[in-house]
Coordinates of C-alpha atoms and ligand atoms in Angstrom, one line a residue:
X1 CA -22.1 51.2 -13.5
X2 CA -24.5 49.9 -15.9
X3 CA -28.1 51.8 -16.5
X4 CA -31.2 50.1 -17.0
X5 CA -30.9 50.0 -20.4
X6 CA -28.1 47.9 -20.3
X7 CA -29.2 45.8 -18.2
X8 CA -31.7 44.8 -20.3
X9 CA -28.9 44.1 -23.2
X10 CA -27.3 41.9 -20.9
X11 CA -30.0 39.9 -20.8
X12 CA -29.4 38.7 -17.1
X13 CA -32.4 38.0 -15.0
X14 CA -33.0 41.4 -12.7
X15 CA -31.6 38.8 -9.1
X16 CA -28.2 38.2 -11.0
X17 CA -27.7 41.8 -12.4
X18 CA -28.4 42.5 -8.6
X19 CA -25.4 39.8 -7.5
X20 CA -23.4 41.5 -10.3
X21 CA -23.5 44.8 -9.2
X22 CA -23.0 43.4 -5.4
X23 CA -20.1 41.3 -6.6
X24 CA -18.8 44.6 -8.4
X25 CA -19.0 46.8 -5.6
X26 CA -17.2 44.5 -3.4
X27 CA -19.9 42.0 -2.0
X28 CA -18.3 38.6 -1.1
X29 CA -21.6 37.1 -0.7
X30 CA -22.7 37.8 -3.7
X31 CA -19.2 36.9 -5.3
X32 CA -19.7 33.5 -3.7
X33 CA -23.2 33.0 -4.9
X34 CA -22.3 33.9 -8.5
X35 CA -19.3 31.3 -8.6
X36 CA -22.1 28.7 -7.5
X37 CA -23.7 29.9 -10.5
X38 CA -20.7 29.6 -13.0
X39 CA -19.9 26.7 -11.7
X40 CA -23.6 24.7 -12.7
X41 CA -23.4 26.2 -16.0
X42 CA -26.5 27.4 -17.9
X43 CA -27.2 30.3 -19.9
X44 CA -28.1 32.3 -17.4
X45 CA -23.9 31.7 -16.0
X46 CA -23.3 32.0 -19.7
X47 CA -25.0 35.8 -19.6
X48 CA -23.2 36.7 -16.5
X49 CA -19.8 35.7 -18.2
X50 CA -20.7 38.1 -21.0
X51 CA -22.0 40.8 -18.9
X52 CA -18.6 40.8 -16.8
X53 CA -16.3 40.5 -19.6
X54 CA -15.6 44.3 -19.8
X55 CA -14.1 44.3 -15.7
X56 CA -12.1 41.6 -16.5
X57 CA -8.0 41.4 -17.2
X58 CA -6.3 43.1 -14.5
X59 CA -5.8 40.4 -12.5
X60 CA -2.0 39.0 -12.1
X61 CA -3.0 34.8 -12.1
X62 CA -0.2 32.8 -10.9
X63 CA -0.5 29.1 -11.1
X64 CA 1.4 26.6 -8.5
X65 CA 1.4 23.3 -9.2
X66 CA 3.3 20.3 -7.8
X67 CA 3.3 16.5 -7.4
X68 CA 0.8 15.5 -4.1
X69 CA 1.9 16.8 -0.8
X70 CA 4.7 19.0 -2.0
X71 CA 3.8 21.4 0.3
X72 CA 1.4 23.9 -2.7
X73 CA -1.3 24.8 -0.1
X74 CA 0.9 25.6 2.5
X75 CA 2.9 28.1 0.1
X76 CA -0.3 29.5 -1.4
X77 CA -1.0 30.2 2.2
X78 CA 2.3 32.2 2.7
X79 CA 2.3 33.8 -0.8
X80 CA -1.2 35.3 0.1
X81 CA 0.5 36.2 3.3
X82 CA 2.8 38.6 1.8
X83 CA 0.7 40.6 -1.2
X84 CA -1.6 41.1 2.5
X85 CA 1.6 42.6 4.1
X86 CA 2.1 44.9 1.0
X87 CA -2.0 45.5 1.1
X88 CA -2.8 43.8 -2.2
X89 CA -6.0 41.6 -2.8
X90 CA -5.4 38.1 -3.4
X91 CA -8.1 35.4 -4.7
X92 CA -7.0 31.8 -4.5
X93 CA -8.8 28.7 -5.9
X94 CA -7.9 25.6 -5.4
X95 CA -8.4 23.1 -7.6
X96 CA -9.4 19.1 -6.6
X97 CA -8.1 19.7 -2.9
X98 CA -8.8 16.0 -1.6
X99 CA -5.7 14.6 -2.5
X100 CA -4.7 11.9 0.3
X101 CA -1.6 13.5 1.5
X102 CA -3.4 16.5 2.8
X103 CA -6.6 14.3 4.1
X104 CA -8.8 17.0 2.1
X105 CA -7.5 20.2 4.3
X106 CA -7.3 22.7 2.1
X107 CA -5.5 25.8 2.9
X108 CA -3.5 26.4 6.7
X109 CA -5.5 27.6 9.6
X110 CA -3.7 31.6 9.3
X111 CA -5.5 32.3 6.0
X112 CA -8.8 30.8 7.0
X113 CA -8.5 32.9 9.9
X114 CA -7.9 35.6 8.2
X115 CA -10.6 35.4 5.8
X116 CA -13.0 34.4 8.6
X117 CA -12.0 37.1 10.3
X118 CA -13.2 39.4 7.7
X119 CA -10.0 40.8 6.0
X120 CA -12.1 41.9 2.5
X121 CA -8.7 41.8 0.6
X122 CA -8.6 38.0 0.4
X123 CA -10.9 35.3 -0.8
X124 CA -11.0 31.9 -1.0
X125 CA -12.7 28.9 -3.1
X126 CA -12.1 25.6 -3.7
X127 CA -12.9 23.6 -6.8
X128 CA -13.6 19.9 -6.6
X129 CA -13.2 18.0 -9.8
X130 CA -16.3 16.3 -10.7
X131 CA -17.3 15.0 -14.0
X132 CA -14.2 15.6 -16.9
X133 CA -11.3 17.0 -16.7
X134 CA -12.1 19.7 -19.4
X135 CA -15.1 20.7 -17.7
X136 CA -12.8 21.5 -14.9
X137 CA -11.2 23.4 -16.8
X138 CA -13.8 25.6 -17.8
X139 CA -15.1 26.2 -14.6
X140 CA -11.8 27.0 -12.9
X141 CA -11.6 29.8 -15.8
X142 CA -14.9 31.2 -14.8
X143 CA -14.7 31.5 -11.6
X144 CA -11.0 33.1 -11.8
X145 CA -12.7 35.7 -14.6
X146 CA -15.2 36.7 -11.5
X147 CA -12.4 36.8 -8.6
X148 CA -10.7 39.0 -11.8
X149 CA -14.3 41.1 -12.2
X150 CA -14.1 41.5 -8.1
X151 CA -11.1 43.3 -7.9
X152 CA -8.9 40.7 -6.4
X153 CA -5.5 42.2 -7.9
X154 CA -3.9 38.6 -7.8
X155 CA -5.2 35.3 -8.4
X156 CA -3.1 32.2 -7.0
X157 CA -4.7 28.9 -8.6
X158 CA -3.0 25.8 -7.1
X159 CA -3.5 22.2 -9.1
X160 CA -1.8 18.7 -8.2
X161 CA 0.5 18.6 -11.0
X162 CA -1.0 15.2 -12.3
X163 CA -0.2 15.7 -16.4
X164 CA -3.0 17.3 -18.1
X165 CA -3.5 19.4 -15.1
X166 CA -0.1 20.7 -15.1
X167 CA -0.6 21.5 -18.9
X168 CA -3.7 23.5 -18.2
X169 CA -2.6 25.5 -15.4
X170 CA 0.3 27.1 -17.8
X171 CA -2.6 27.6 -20.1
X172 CA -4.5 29.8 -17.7
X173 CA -1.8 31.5 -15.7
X174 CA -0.1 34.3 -16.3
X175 CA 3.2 33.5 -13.9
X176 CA 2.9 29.1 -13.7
X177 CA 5.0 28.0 -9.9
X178 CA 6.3 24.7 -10.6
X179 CA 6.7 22.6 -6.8
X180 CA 9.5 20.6 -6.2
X181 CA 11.0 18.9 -3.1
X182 CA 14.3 17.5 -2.0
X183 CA 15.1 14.4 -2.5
X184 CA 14.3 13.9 -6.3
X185 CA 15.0 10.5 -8.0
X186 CA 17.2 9.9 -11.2
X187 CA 14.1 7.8 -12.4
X188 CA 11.7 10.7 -12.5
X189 CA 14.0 13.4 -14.3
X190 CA 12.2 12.5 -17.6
X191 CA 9.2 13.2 -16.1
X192 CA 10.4 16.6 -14.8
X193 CA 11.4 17.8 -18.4
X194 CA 8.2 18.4 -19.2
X195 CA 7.6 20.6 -16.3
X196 CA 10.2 22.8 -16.3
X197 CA 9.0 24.0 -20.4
X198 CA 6.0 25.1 -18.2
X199 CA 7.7 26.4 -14.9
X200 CA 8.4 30.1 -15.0
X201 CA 9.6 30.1 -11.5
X202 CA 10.7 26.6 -10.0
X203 CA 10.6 26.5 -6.2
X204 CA 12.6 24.0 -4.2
X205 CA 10.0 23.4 -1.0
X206 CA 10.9 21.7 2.1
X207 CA 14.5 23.2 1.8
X208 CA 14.6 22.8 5.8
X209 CA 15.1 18.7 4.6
X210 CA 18.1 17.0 3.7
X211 CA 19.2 17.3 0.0
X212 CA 17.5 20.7 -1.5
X213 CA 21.1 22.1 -2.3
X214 CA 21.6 19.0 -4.6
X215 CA 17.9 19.2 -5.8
X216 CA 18.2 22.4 -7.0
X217 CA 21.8 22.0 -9.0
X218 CA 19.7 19.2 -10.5
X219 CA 17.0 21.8 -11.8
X220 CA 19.7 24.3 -12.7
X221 CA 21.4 21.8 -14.8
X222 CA 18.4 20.4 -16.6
X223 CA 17.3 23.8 -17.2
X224 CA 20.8 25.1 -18.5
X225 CA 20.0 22.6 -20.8
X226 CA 16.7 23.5 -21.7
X227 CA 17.2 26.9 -22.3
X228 CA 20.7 25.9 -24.4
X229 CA 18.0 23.5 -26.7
X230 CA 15.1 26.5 -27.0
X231 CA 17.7 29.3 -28.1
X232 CA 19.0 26.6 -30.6
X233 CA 15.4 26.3 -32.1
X234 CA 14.8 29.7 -31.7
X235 CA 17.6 30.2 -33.9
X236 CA 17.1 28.0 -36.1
X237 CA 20.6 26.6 -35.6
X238 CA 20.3 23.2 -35.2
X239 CA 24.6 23.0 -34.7
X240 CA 26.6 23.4 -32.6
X241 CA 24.5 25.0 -30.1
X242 CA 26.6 27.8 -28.9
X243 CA 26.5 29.2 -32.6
X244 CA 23.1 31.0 -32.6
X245 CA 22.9 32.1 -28.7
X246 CA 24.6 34.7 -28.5
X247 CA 22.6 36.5 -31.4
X248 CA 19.6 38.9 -29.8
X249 CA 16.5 37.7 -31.6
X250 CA 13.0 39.6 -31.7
X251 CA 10.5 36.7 -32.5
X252 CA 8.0 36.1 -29.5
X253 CA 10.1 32.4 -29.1
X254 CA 13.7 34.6 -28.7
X255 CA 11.7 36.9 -26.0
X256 CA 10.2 33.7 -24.0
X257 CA 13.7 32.1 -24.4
X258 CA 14.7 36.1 -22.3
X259 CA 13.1 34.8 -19.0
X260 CA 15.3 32.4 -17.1
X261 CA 13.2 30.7 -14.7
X262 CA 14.3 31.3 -11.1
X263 CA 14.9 28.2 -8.8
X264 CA 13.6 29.4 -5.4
X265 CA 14.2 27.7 -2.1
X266 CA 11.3 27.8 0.6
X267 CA 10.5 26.7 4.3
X268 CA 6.4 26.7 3.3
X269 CA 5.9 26.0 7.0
X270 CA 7.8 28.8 8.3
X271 CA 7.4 31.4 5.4
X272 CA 11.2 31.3 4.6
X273 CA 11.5 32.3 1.1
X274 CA 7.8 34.0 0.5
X275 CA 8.8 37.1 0.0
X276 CA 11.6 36.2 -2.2
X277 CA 9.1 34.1 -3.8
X278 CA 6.8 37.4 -4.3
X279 CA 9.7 39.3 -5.9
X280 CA 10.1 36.8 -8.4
X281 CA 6.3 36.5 -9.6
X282 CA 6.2 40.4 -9.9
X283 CA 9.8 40.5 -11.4
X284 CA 8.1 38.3 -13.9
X285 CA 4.8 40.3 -14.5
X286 CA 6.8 42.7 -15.0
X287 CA 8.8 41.3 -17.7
X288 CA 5.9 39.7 -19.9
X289 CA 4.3 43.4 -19.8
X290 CA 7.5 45.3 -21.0
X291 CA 8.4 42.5 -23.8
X292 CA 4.5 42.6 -25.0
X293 CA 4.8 38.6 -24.0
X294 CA 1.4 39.9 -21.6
X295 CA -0.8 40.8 -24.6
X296 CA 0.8 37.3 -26.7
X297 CA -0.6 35.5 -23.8
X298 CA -3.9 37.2 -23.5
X299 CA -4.3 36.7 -27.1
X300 CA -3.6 32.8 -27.3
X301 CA -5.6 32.2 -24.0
X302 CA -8.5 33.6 -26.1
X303 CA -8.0 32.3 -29.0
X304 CA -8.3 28.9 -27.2
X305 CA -11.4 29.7 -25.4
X306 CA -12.8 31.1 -28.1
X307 CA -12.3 27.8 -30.3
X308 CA -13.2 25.5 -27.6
X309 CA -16.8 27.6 -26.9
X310 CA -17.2 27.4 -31.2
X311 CA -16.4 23.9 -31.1
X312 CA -18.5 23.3 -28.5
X313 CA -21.7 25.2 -29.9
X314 CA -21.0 24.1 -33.7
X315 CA -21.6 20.6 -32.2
X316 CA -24.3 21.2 -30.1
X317 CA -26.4 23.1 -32.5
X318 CA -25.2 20.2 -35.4
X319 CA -26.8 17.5 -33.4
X320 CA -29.9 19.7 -32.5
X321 CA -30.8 19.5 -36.1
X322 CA -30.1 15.8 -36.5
X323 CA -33.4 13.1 -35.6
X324 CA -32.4 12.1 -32.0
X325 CA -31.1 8.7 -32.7
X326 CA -28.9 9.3 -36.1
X327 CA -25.7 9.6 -34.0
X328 CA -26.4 6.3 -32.0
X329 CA -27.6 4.7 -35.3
X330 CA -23.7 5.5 -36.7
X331 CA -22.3 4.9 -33.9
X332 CA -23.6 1.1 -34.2
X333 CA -22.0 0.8 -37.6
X334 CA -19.1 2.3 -36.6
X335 CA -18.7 -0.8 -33.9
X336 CA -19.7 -3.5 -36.2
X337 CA -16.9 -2.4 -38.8
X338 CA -19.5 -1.0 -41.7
X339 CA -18.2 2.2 -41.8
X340 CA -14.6 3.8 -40.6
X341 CA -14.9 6.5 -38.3
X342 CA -14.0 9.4 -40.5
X343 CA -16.4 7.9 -43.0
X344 CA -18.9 8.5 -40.6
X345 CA -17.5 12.5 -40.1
X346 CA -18.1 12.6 -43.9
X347 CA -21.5 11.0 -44.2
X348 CA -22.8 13.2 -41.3
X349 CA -21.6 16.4 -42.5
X350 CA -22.9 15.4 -46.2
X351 CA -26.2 15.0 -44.9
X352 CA -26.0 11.3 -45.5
X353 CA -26.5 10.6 -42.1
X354 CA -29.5 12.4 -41.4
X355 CA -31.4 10.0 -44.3
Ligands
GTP401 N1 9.1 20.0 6.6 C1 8.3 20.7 5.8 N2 7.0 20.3 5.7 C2 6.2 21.1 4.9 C3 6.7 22.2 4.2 N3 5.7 22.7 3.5 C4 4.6 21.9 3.7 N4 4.9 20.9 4.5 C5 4.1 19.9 5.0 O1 3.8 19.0 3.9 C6 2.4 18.5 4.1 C7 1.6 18.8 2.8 O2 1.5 20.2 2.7 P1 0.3 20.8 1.8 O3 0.5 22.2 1.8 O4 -1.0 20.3 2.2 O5 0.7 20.2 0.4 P2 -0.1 20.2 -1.0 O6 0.9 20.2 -2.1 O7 -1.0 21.3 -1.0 O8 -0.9 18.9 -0.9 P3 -2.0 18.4 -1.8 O9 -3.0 19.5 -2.0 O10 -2.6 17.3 -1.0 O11 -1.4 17.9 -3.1 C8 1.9 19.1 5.3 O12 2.0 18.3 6.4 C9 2.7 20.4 5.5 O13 2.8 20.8 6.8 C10 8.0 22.6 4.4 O14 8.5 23.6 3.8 N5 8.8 21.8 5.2
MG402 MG1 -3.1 21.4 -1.3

């Protein structure tokens, strides 16, 4: 625990150190009220981040994402269900949950209940997405980093797959869920390429409806094919393809090629599958630990923060020290075809601009 002294380093105001240490020693309120706090920004969220830093990276965070409707809250629901049965502590956020096909309802009555009812091990919050989608982003990050800081051994985040979203959550998460359904078109298995590079287990939902056998010889095939295509370029053997596969390779994009992705089929409604489900995500935090593809992660995830934050501040602070209306000013020649664009960069960062 920290001592005064510390406290003062932190340079938290003496009510959040008190939510800190609340939220350390297990205080959901105070968890709650600190996510509120991450979640508006400011320094003050920006000194709490820092101050928390050293509790954080034991969480397991497993991403699920899907196409609308596809059944992700539903299957959070059970997930959370099972690492409850086996008595570990599950966070879940849920990210823009007013998507149309689920009217806005958010998680299943059994987990509400169960958090309402005061079960400490679980913890829910849900993210709407206001303003861009990169600020999003960010705040999602935060708040996981405090459910992290809490103690919540597993953190389940679930996005509508919608693109950038999809691309984010594999950025974040340690284990990504990709959600499919029965029933997929020939039309949209371009689309589906790009998420099975990002799917480290693909689950087949709604397997109690017509077609999920066929659905999931689909995703076998396309990720046969997939996985035929990465050891080629892990190899560096562009031809044939079966020429450089068999050879055991030690760079991190051999070991990533290692994991086959799973292809799961689940009942969300009636839990069929869940625990399978479970085995798999362990199975798989098991494997990025013992091939060092764990730390790899941790490292790029902060190297990305950490570049976003300095790009972030490098630009702040450079336009602090600018007269308030140079950009503007630049901006205006820009439109009426003065000066090119990356002129502009140049002229600014010369100095020029600031005449
Ligand atoms: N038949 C069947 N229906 C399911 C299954 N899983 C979920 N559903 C239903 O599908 C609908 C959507 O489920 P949600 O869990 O809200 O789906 P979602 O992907 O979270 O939806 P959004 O967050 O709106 O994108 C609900 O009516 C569920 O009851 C399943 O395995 N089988
Ligand atoms: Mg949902």
């Amino acid at each position: 625990m920290f001592t005064r002294r510390e406290k003062n380093e932190c340079g938290l105001e003496p009510v959040t150190l008190k939510l800190m240490e609340e939220m350390l020693a297990g205080n959901r309120r105070a968890l709650a009220r600190l996510m509120s706090m991450v979640e508006d920004d400011g320094d003050e969220a920006h000194a709490l981040l820092a101050a928390i830093h050293p509790y954080t990276g034991k969480a397991h965070i497993i991403g699920v994402t899907g196409a609308p409707g596809t059944g992700k809250s539903t299957l959070v629901n059970e997930l959370a269900q099972v690492y409850r049965r086996q008595d570990i502590t599950v966070g879940i956020v849920a990210v823009d949950p007013t998507s149309p096909f689920s009217g806005g309802a958010l998680l299943g009555d059994r987990i509400r209940m169960r958090e309402l009812s005061g079960d400490p091990g679980i913890f829910i919050r849900s993210m709407a997405s206001r303003g861009s989608l990169g600020g999003l982003a960010c705040a999602t990050d935060d708040v996981i980093k405090l459910l992290d800081a809490a103690g919540y051994k597993r953190v389940i985040v679930e996005t509508v797959g919608a693109g950038q979203t999809e691309v984010e959550i594999a950025r974040t998460a340690h284990t990504t869920i990709v959600l499919e359904v029965p029933g997929l078109g020939d039309d949209i298995q371009a689309i589906k390429a790009g998420l099975l590079e990002i799917a480290d287990i693909l689950v087949v939902n709604k397997a109690d409806k017509a077609g999920a056998d066929t659905t999931v010889t689909i995703l076998q095939a396309m990720l046969d094919l997939n996985s035929t295509a990465a050891s080629v370029a892990a190899h560096h053997t562009p031809s044939p393809p079966a020429a450089g596969s068999e050879e055991a390779g030690s760079s991190s994009s051999a070991l990533a090629v290692a994991w086959r992705s799973p292809i799961i089929k689940t009942v969300a409604i009636d839990g069929t599958g869940a625990e399978e489900l479970v085995a798999a995500i362990e199975a798989h935090a098991a494997f990025l630990r013992e091939t060092g593809l764990f730390r790899l992660k941790e490292k790029r995830r902060a190297e990305a923060e950490l570049r976003r934050m300095l790009s972030h501040a490098l630009i702040s602070r450079f336009l602090d020290q600018m007269p308030p209306d140079t950009l503007s000013k630049i901006v205006e020649r820009i439109v009426s075809r003065e000066i090119a664009p990356y002129t502009a960069v140049e002229e600014l960062l010369s100095g020029a601009g600031s005449c």
